[in-house]
């Protein structure tokens, strides 16, 4: 079997759908095929870590099903369809095991990021969940209900781990959260801000284990036990792994498309293969891997123009990220990866204003917690653009 389309988009996350929504502002008719390995429902992924707070299941978080999206976007949406290969010379992709080929004039990779799975042993790995899409979320909620879950052990105290810690607490489920580093959200926040988040969550009943790694998850009778490499054990009803994500690069790599941390593109979002573009969590755009919504929206706006004939480079302003930990609100604007400088910190209880300042006294980033988040607008104005 074979098919063809002017534009083929692999991925129906916020990146894929966001792009086609923008593109239809300029071009109502060019045939577009969108392909998703999942069920193609449109949803806002950031809401996945607010579902217990708001008491919304996967259906409630669904904005539109794939069929409705296809009608709205005048696109053909192929669901439960995995792309297994790209032939960049012939400009075709292969789907499924039946070797169906689709010919593209332009191909957009909006493949997202894979969850990192920590190496854990034991006899109960089926009780270890991760939530990185709506289907995962459905599975996790079903397991919480089915196992009458009272306590979840969360692996990872980073952005996603802390959001789920707060969300589960809000849903009346106890938490114990494990992270090998020393405080909450350690890769984005300075210690004072991370400790403020910890204090805010502990005041709501969270329990943290900082320092150890999880080594095993075992079940004996009804008891689920998580073992740590410092000899401690945690008893719980379910485990949620949230140790981070990495851009999905395998499909591109196998096709000979240049990859690094993500699928490498220039500011036009072009990969090194002719007529192949990448965006969203899978992309490394001019050296930046930013797995957040604001960058992918900026990409969608630029790429929609590029694909409809007006070559447009993507620009990134400063894009602070709001972390959904209502127990201690957090807004962070990380300094560039290779930036040199130091943190200047003002603190009053869980209210922290931390400025990352370079040698010339210029503000390169900030981390704000509690009432400190009120400074977001003022400080954001002082930040340089990430990519002017
Ligand atoms: P995805 O939504 O992962 O979409 C990838 C698509 O590619 C899917 O449709 C998948 O089926 C498809 N696909 C992949 N491989 C194939 C293949 N081989 N064949 C066919 N289809 C394929 N960001 C923020 O800015 N603010 C927040 O508050 C925030 N909160 C978050 C909370 C959680 C719990 C999580 C997990 C993330 C959060 N993020 C947040 C990050 C943000 O949600 C992501 O950056 C964004 O959703 C990524 O969208 P995407 O379209 O690039 O990827």
PDB file of N, CA and C in Angstrom, residues 216-302:
ATOM      1  N   UNK A 216      15.427  -1.594  44.014  1.00  0.00           N
ATOM      2  CA  UNK A 216      14.507  -2.711  43.748  1.00  0.00           C
ATOM      3  C   UNK A 216      13.078  -2.355  44.133  1.00  0.00           C
ATOM      4  N   UNK A 217      12.139  -2.989  43.434  1.00  0.00           N
ATOM      5  CA  UNK A 217      10.728  -2.928  43.824  1.00  0.00           C
ATOM      6  C   UNK A 217      10.224  -4.367  43.884  1.00  0.00           C
ATOM      7  N   UNK A 218       9.790  -4.779  45.079  1.00  0.00           N
ATOM      8  CA  UNK A 218       9.368  -6.170  45.276  1.00  0.00           C
ATOM      9  C   UNK A 218       7.999  -6.240  45.931  1.00  0.00           C
ATOM     10  N   UNK A 219       7.318  -7.342  45.660  1.00  0.00           N
ATOM     11  CA  UNK A 219       6.017  -7.572  46.283  1.00  0.00           C
ATOM     12  C   UNK A 219       6.052  -8.885  47.039  1.00  0.00           C
ATOM     13  N   UNK A 220       5.651  -8.836  48.303  1.00  0.00           N
ATOM     14  CA  UNK A 220       5.507 -10.043  49.111  1.00  0.00           C
ATOM     15  C   UNK A 220       4.098 -10.017  49.668  1.00  0.00           C
ATOM     16  N   UNK A 221       3.277 -10.982  49.259  1.00  0.00           N
ATOM     17  CA  UNK A 221       1.871 -10.932  49.660  1.00  0.00           C
ATOM     18  C   UNK A 221       1.258  -9.655  49.113  1.00  0.00           C
ATOM     19  N   UNK A 222       0.656  -8.845  49.981  1.00  0.00           N
ATOM     20  CA  UNK A 222       0.050  -7.587  49.551  1.00  0.00           C
ATOM     21  C   UNK A 222       1.015  -6.412  49.656  1.00  0.00           C
ATOM     22  N   UNK A 223       2.187  -6.654  50.236  1.00  0.00           N
ATOM     23  CA  UNK A 223       3.080  -5.533  50.554  1.00  0.00           C
ATOM     24  C   UNK A 223       4.041  -5.237  49.409  1.00  0.00           C
ATOM     25  N   UNK A 224       4.006  -3.990  48.946  1.00  0.00           N
ATOM     26  CA  UNK A 224       4.933  -3.534  47.903  1.00  0.00           C
ATOM     27  C   UNK A 224       6.055  -2.767  48.607  1.00  0.00           C
ATOM     28  N   UNK A 225       7.289  -3.152  48.335  1.00  0.00           N
ATOM     29  CA  UNK A 225       8.420  -2.544  49.037  1.00  0.00           C
ATOM     30  C   UNK A 225       9.437  -2.003  48.038  1.00  0.00           C
ATOM     31  N   UNK A 226       9.810  -0.746  48.229  1.00  0.00           N
ATOM     32  CA  UNK A 226      10.844  -0.113  47.409  1.00  0.00           C
ATOM     33  C   UNK A 226      12.132  -0.105  48.233  1.00  0.00           C
ATOM     34  N   UNK A 227      13.215  -0.636  47.671  1.00  0.00           N
ATOM     35  CA  UNK A 227      14.496  -0.665  48.385  1.00  0.00           C
ATOM     36  C   UNK A 227      15.416   0.421  47.842  1.00  0.00           C
ATOM     37  N   UNK A 228      16.125   1.087  48.766  1.00  0.00           N
ATOM     38  CA  UNK A 228      17.056   2.149  48.402  1.00  0.00           C
ATOM     39  C   UNK A 228      18.489   1.661  48.657  1.00  0.00           C
ATOM     40  N   UNK A 229      19.456   2.288  47.984  1.00  0.00           N
ATOM     41  CA  UNK A 229      20.834   1.798  48.128  1.00  0.00           C
ATOM     42  C   UNK A 229      21.506   2.258  49.419  1.00  0.00           C
ATOM     43  N   UNK A 230      20.764   2.935  50.307  1.00  0.00           N
ATOM     44  CA  UNK A 230      21.310   3.250  51.632  1.00  0.00           C
ATOM     45  C   UNK A 230      20.753   2.296  52.688  1.00  0.00           C
ATOM     46  N   UNK A 231      20.078   1.238  52.215  1.00  0.00           N
ATOM     47  CA  UNK A 231      19.562   0.233  53.148  1.00  0.00           C
ATOM     48  C   UNK A 231      18.125   0.499  53.582  1.00  0.00           C
ATOM     49  N   UNK A 232      17.607   1.699  53.347  1.00  0.00           N
ATOM     50  CA  UNK A 232      16.221   1.987  53.746  1.00  0.00           C
ATOM     51  C   UNK A 232      15.230   1.281  52.821  1.00  0.00           C
ATOM     52  N   UNK A 233      14.016   1.087  53.324  1.00  0.00           N
ATOM     53  CA  UNK A 233      12.933   0.584  52.474  1.00  0.00           C
ATOM     54  C   UNK A 233      11.711   1.487  52.661  1.00  0.00           C
ATOM     55  N   UNK A 234      10.881   1.518  51.621  1.00  0.00           N
ATOM     56  CA  UNK A 234       9.642   2.295  51.658  1.00  0.00           C
ATOM     57  C   UNK A 234       8.517   1.338  51.329  1.00  0.00           C
ATOM     58  N   UNK A 235       7.483   1.287  52.155  1.00  0.00           N
ATOM     59  CA  UNK A 235       6.334   0.473  51.772  1.00  0.00           C
ATOM     60  C   UNK A 235       5.279   1.400  51.169  1.00  0.00           C
ATOM     61  N   UNK A 236       4.677   0.945  50.087  1.00  0.00           N
ATOM     62  CA  UNK A 236       3.719   1.792  49.358  1.00  0.00           C
ATOM     63  C   UNK A 236       2.782   0.874  48.579  1.00  0.00           C
ATOM     64  N   UNK A 237       1.862   1.462  47.829  1.00  0.00           N
ATOM     65  CA  UNK A 237       0.908   0.667  47.050  1.00  0.00           C
ATOM     66  C   UNK A 237       1.204   0.700  45.557  1.00  0.00           C
ATOM     67  N   UNK A 238       1.997   1.706  45.141  1.00  0.00           N
ATOM     68  CA  UNK A 238       2.292   1.880  43.714  1.00  0.00           C
ATOM     69  C   UNK A 238       3.542   2.750  43.618  1.00  0.00           C
ATOM     70  N   UNK A 239       4.246   2.623  42.490  1.00  0.00           N
ATOM     71  CA  UNK A 239       5.465   3.422  42.293  1.00  0.00           C
ATOM     72  C   UNK A 239       5.292   4.237  41.022  1.00  0.00           C
ATOM     73  N   UNK A 240       5.676   5.509  41.089  1.00  0.00           N
ATOM     74  CA  UNK A 240       5.629   6.372  39.907  1.00  0.00           C
ATOM     75  C   UNK A 240       7.049   6.854  39.622  1.00  0.00           C
ATOM     76  N   UNK A 241       7.548   6.496  38.458  1.00  0.00           N
ATOM     77  CA  UNK A 241       8.912   6.888  38.094  1.00  0.00           C
ATOM     78  C   UNK A 241       8.864   8.192  37.312  1.00  0.00           C
ATOM     79  N   UNK A 242       9.626   9.179  37.745  1.00  0.00           N
ATOM     80  CA  UNK A 242       9.620  10.495  37.097  1.00  0.00           C
ATOM     81  C   UNK A 242      11.043  11.046  37.136  1.00  0.00           C
ATOM     82  N   UNK A 243      11.954  10.347  36.457  1.00  0.00           N
ATOM     83  CA  UNK A 243      13.357  10.762  36.533  1.00  0.00           C
ATOM     84  C   UNK A 243      13.785  11.592  35.328  1.00  0.00           C
ATOM     85  N   UNK A 244      12.850  11.906  34.451  1.00  0.00           N
ATOM     86  CA  UNK A 244      13.194  12.800  33.347  1.00  0.00           C
ATOM     87  C   UNK A 244      12.885  12.189  31.992  1.00  0.00           C
ATOM     88  N   UNK A 245      13.050  12.987  30.972  1.00  0.00           N
ATOM     89  CA  UNK A 245      12.782  12.535  29.599  1.00  0.00           C
ATOM     90  C   UNK A 245      13.996  12.850  28.730  1.00  0.00           C
ATOM     91  N   UNK A 246      14.099  12.125  27.621  1.00  0.00           N
ATOM     92  CA  UNK A 246      15.126  12.467  26.646  1.00  0.00           C
ATOM     93  C   UNK A 246      14.515  12.491  25.254  1.00  0.00           C
ATOM     94  N   UNK A 247      14.939  13.460  24.434  1.00  0.00           N
ATOM     95  CA  UNK A 247      14.354  13.581  23.092  1.00  0.00           C
ATOM     96  C   UNK A 247      14.417  12.252  22.340  1.00  0.00           C
ATOM     97  N   UNK A 248      13.351  11.999  21.616  1.00  0.00           N
ATOM     98  CA  UNK A 248      13.216  10.767  20.845  1.00  0.00           C
ATOM     99  C   UNK A 248      14.007  10.965  19.538  1.00  0.00           C
ATOM    100  N   UNK A 249      15.162  10.318  19.474  1.00  0.00           N
ATOM    101  CA  UNK A 249      16.038  10.539  18.319  1.00  0.00           C
ATOM    102  C   UNK A 249      16.259   9.289  17.481  1.00  0.00           C
ATOM    103  N   UNK A 250      15.828   8.117  17.948  1.00  0.00           N
ATOM    104  CA  UNK A 250      16.210   6.859  17.297  1.00  0.00           C
ATOM    105  C   UNK A 250      15.785   6.814  15.826  1.00  0.00           C
ATOM    106  N   UNK A 251      14.529   7.187  15.557  1.00  0.00           N
ATOM    107  CA  UNK A 251      14.010   7.090  14.186  1.00  0.00           C
ATOM    108  C   UNK A 251      14.851   7.951  13.231  1.00  0.00           C
ATOM    109  N   UNK A 252      15.203   9.153  13.674  1.00  0.00           N
ATOM    110  CA  UNK A 252      16.017  10.053  12.847  1.00  0.00           C
ATOM    111  C   UNK A 252      17.427   9.490  12.677  1.00  0.00           C
ATOM    112  N   UNK A 253      17.976   9.039  13.791  1.00  0.00           N
ATOM    113  CA  UNK A 253      19.336   8.488  13.770  1.00  0.00           C
ATOM    114  C   UNK A 253      19.454   7.337  12.762  1.00  0.00           C
ATOM    115  N   UNK A 254      18.464   6.417  12.817  1.00  0.00           N
ATOM    116  CA  UNK A 254      18.500   5.269  11.907  1.00  0.00           C
ATOM    117  C   UNK A 254      18.373   5.699  10.451  1.00  0.00           C
ATOM    118  N   UNK A 255      17.779   6.876  10.219  1.00  0.00           N
ATOM    119  CA  UNK A 255      17.619   7.372   8.851  1.00  0.00           C
ATOM    120  C   UNK A 255      18.830   8.195   8.403  1.00  0.00           C
ATOM    121  N   UNK A 256      19.832   8.278   9.267  1.00  0.00           N
ATOM    122  CA  UNK A 256      21.023   9.037   8.908  1.00  0.00           C
ATOM    123  C   UNK A 256      20.877  10.534   9.091  1.00  0.00           C
ATOM    124  N   UNK A 257      19.833  10.965   9.792  1.00  0.00           N
ATOM    125  CA  UNK A 257      19.648  12.383  10.091  1.00  0.00           C
ATOM    126  C   UNK A 257      20.512  12.722  11.308  1.00  0.00           C
ATOM    127  N   UNK A 258      21.153  13.872  11.272  1.00  0.00           N
ATOM    128  CA  UNK A 258      22.079  14.216  12.354  1.00  0.00           C
ATOM    129  C   UNK A 258      21.339  14.422  13.675  1.00  0.00           C
ATOM    130  N   UNK A 259      21.843  13.753  14.707  1.00  0.00           N
ATOM    131  CA  UNK A 259      21.279  13.914  16.050  1.00  0.00           C
ATOM    132  C   UNK A 259      22.410  14.207  17.022  1.00  0.00           C
ATOM    133  N   UNK A 260      22.038  14.843  18.117  1.00  0.00           N
ATOM    134  CA  UNK A 260      23.001  15.058  19.201  1.00  0.00           C
ATOM    135  C   UNK A 260      22.233  14.734  20.477  1.00  0.00           C
ATOM    136  N   UNK A 261      21.950  15.722  21.346  1.00  0.00           N
ATOM    137  CA  UNK A 261      21.015  15.453  22.447  1.00  0.00           C
ATOM    138  C   UNK A 261      19.612  15.290  21.882  1.00  0.00           C
ATOM    139  N   UNK A 262      19.274  16.061  20.847  1.00  0.00           N
ATOM    140  CA  UNK A 262      18.000  15.932  20.140  1.00  0.00           C
ATOM    141  C   UNK A 262      18.272  15.810  18.646  1.00  0.00           C
ATOM    142  N   UNK A 263      17.211  15.860  17.845  1.00  0.00           N
ATOM    143  CA  UNK A 263      17.374  15.872  16.386  1.00  0.00           C
ATOM    144  C   UNK A 263      17.845  17.280  16.017  1.00  0.00           C
ATOM    145  N   UNK A 264      19.016  17.356  15.409  1.00  0.00           N
ATOM    146  CA  UNK A 264      19.677  18.648  15.221  1.00  0.00           C
ATOM    147  C   UNK A 264      19.014  19.438  14.092  1.00  0.00           C
ATOM    148  N   UNK A 265      18.635  20.684  14.402  1.00  0.00           N
ATOM    149  CA  UNK A 265      18.104  21.569  13.365  1.00  0.00           C
ATOM    150  C   UNK A 265      18.771  22.945  13.464  1.00  0.00           C
ATOM    151  N   UNK A 266      18.622  23.705  12.400  1.00  0.00           N
ATOM    152  CA  UNK A 266      18.998  25.113  12.434  1.00  0.00           C
ATOM    153  C   UNK A 266      17.773  25.931  12.872  1.00  0.00           C
ATOM    154  N   UNK A 267      17.872  27.236  12.789  1.00  0.00           N
ATOM    155  CA  UNK A 267      16.765  28.069  13.269  1.00  0.00           C
ATOM    156  C   UNK A 267      15.552  28.049  12.343  1.00  0.00           C
ATOM    157  N   UNK A 268      15.723  27.481  11.143  1.00  0.00           N
ATOM    158  CA  UNK A 268      14.555  27.246  10.277  1.00  0.00           C
ATOM    159  C   UNK A 268      13.896  25.908  10.601  1.00  0.00           C
ATOM    160  N   UNK A 269      14.452  25.211  11.587  1.00  0.00           N
ATOM    161  CA  UNK A 269      13.975  23.887  12.018  1.00  0.00           C
ATOM    162  C   UNK A 269      14.242  22.815  10.969  1.00  0.00           C
ATOM    163  N   UNK A 270      15.164  23.120  10.049  1.00  0.00           N
ATOM    164  CA  UNK A 270      15.582  22.138   9.041  1.00  0.00           C
ATOM    165  C   UNK A 270      16.605  21.188   9.656  1.00  0.00           C
ATOM    166  N   UNK A 271      16.422  19.893   9.411  1.00  0.00           N
ATOM    167  CA  UNK A 271      17.481  18.935   9.737  1.00  0.00           C
ATOM    168  C   UNK A 271      18.484  18.954   8.579  1.00  0.00           C
ATOM    169  N   UNK A 272      19.478  18.071   8.647  1.00  0.00           N
ATOM    170  CA  UNK A 272      20.436  18.013   7.533  1.00  0.00           C
ATOM    171  C   UNK A 272      19.861  17.270   6.331  1.00  0.00           C
ATOM    172  N   UNK A 273      18.701  16.597   6.478  1.00  0.00           N
ATOM    173  CA  UNK A 273      18.092  15.894   5.341  1.00  0.00           C
ATOM    174  C   UNK A 273      17.158  16.856   4.614  1.00  0.00           C
ATOM    175  N   UNK A 274      17.200  16.856   3.283  1.00  0.00           N
ATOM    176  CA  UNK A 274      16.351  17.792   2.538  1.00  0.00           C
ATOM    177  C   UNK A 274      14.868  17.593   2.858  1.00  0.00           C
ATOM    178  N   UNK A 275      14.160  18.690   3.094  1.00  0.00           N
ATOM    179  CA  UNK A 275      12.709  18.656   3.316  1.00  0.00           C
ATOM    180  C   UNK A 275      12.269  17.916   4.578  1.00  0.00           C
ATOM    181  N   UNK A 276      13.202  17.708   5.501  1.00  0.00           N
ATOM    182  CA  UNK A 276      12.845  17.095   6.780  1.00  0.00           C
ATOM    183  C   UNK A 276      13.111  18.110   7.900  1.00  0.00           C
ATOM    184  N   UNK A 277      12.090  18.358   8.712  1.00  0.00           N
ATOM    185  CA  UNK A 277      12.146  19.348   9.793  1.00  0.00           C
ATOM    186  C   UNK A 277      11.898  18.629  11.124  1.00  0.00           C
ATOM    187  N   UNK A 278      12.336  19.242  12.213  1.00  0.00           N
ATOM    188  CA  UNK A 278      12.028  18.671  13.535  1.00  0.00           C
ATOM    189  C   UNK A 278      11.628  19.798  14.474  1.00  0.00           C
ATOM    190  N   UNK A 279      10.729  19.488  15.406  1.00  0.00           N
ATOM    191  CA  UNK A 279      10.253  20.487  16.374  1.00  0.00           C
ATOM    192  C   UNK A 279       9.702  19.805  17.621  1.00  0.00           C
ATOM    193  N   UNK A 280       9.477  20.590  18.648  1.00  0.00           N
ATOM    194  CA  UNK A 280       8.938  20.054  19.907  1.00  0.00           C
ATOM    195  C   UNK A 280      10.042  19.386  20.721  1.00  0.00           C
ATOM    196  N   UNK A 281       9.623  18.502  21.621  1.00  0.00           N
ATOM    197  CA  UNK A 281      10.564  17.892  22.565  1.00  0.00           C
ATOM    198  C   UNK A 281      11.687  17.116  21.891  1.00  0.00           C
ATOM    199  N   UNK A 282      11.482  16.653  20.648  1.00  0.00           N
ATOM    200  CA  UNK A 282      12.513  15.821  20.012  1.00  0.00           C
ATOM    201  C   UNK A 282      13.635  16.651  19.402  1.00  0.00           C
ATOM    202  N   UNK A 283      13.443  17.957  19.284  1.00  0.00           N
ATOM    203  CA  UNK A 283      14.356  18.768  18.470  1.00  0.00           C
ATOM    204  C   UNK A 283      15.436  19.456  19.298  1.00  0.00           C
ATOM    205  N   UNK A 284      16.594  19.587  18.713  1.00  0.00           N
ATOM    206  CA  UNK A 284      17.673  20.406  19.269  1.00  0.00           C
ATOM    207  C   UNK A 284      17.882  21.557  18.288  1.00  0.00           C
ATOM    208  N   UNK A 285      17.347  22.710  18.644  1.00  0.00           N
ATOM    209  CA  UNK A 285      17.271  23.831  17.710  1.00  0.00           C
ATOM    210  C   UNK A 285      18.442  24.783  17.974  1.00  0.00           C
ATOM    211  N   UNK A 286      19.360  24.833  17.022  1.00  0.00           N
ATOM    212  CA  UNK A 286      20.549  25.699  17.171  1.00  0.00           C
ATOM    213  C   UNK A 286      21.178  25.499  18.558  1.00  0.00           C
ATOM    214  N   UNK A 287      21.267  24.235  18.986  1.00  0.00           N
ATOM    215  CA  UNK A 287      21.926  23.903  20.249  1.00  0.00           C
ATOM    216  C   UNK A 287      21.023  23.876  21.468  1.00  0.00           C
ATOM    217  N   UNK A 288      19.764  24.295  21.325  1.00  0.00           N
ATOM    218  CA  UNK A 288      18.852  24.342  22.479  1.00  0.00           C
ATOM    219  C   UNK A 288      17.892  23.146  22.486  1.00  0.00           C
ATOM    220  N   UNK A 289      17.912  22.390  23.569  1.00  0.00           N
ATOM    221  CA  UNK A 289      16.876  21.367  23.797  1.00  0.00           C
ATOM    222  C   UNK A 289      16.013  21.894  24.931  1.00  0.00           C
ATOM    223  N   UNK A 290      14.792  22.303  24.617  1.00  0.00           N
ATOM    224  CA  UNK A 290      13.909  22.903  25.628  1.00  0.00           C
ATOM    225  C   UNK A 290      12.587  22.153  25.601  1.00  0.00           C
ATOM    226  N   UNK A 291      12.387  21.283  26.586  1.00  0.00           N
ATOM    227  CA  UNK A 291      11.211  20.407  26.543  1.00  0.00           C
ATOM    228  C   UNK A 291      10.028  21.052  27.283  1.00  0.00           C
ATOM    229  N   UNK A 292       9.611  22.204  26.770  1.00  0.00           N
ATOM    230  CA  UNK A 292       8.501  22.953  27.353  1.00  0.00           C
ATOM    231  C   UNK A 292       7.563  23.423  26.241  1.00  0.00           C
ATOM    232  N   UNK A 293       6.412  23.942  26.657  1.00  0.00           N
ATOM    233  CA  UNK A 293       5.386  24.327  25.689  1.00  0.00           C
ATOM    234  C   UNK A 293       5.730  25.630  24.954  1.00  0.00           C
ATOM    235  N   UNK A 294       6.230  26.635  25.675  1.00  0.00           N
ATOM    236  CA  UNK A 294       6.460  27.937  25.023  1.00  0.00           C
ATOM    237  C   UNK A 294       7.401  27.825  23.810  1.00  0.00           C
ATOM    238  N   UNK A 295       8.520  27.097  23.928  1.00  0.00           N
ATOM    239  CA  UNK A 295       9.389  26.983  22.741  1.00  0.00           C
ATOM    240  C   UNK A 295       8.701  26.302  21.563  1.00  0.00           C
ATOM    241  N   UNK A 296       7.904  25.265  21.852  1.00  0.00           N
ATOM    242  CA  UNK A 296       7.295  24.575  20.700  1.00  0.00           C
ATOM    243  C   UNK A 296       6.225  25.444  20.034  1.00  0.00           C
ATOM    244  N   UNK A 297       5.599  26.329  20.792  1.00  0.00           N
ATOM    245  CA  UNK A 297       4.633  27.246  20.167  1.00  0.00           C
ATOM    246  C   UNK A 297       5.359  28.241  19.257  1.00  0.00           C
ATOM    247  N   UNK A 298       6.506  28.734  19.717  1.00  0.00           N
ATOM    248  CA  UNK A 298       7.306  29.647  18.881  1.00  0.00           C
ATOM    249  C   UNK A 298       7.759  28.919  17.606  1.00  0.00           C
ATOM    250  N   UNK A 299       8.142  27.652  17.759  1.00  0.00           N
ATOM    251  CA  UNK A 299       8.545  26.859  16.593  1.00  0.00           C
ATOM    252  C   UNK A 299       7.380  26.686  15.628  1.00  0.00           C
ATOM    253  N   UNK A 300       6.203  26.389  16.164  1.00  0.00           N
ATOM    254  CA  UNK A 300       5.028  26.150  15.316  1.00  0.00           C
ATOM    255  C   UNK A 300       4.722  27.392  14.474  1.00  0.00           C
ATOM    256  N   UNK A 301       4.797  28.569  15.105  1.00  0.00           N
ATOM    257  CA  UNK A 301       4.499  29.805  14.364  1.00  0.00           C
ATOM    258  C   UNK A 301       5.507  30.032  13.246  1.00  0.00           C
ATOM    259  N   UNK A 302       6.794  29.804  13.534  1.00  0.00           N
ATOM    260  CA  UNK A 302       7.828  30.039  12.517  1.00  0.00           C
ATOM    261  C   UNK A 302       7.751  28.994  11.410  1.00  0.00           C
TER     262      UNK A 302
END
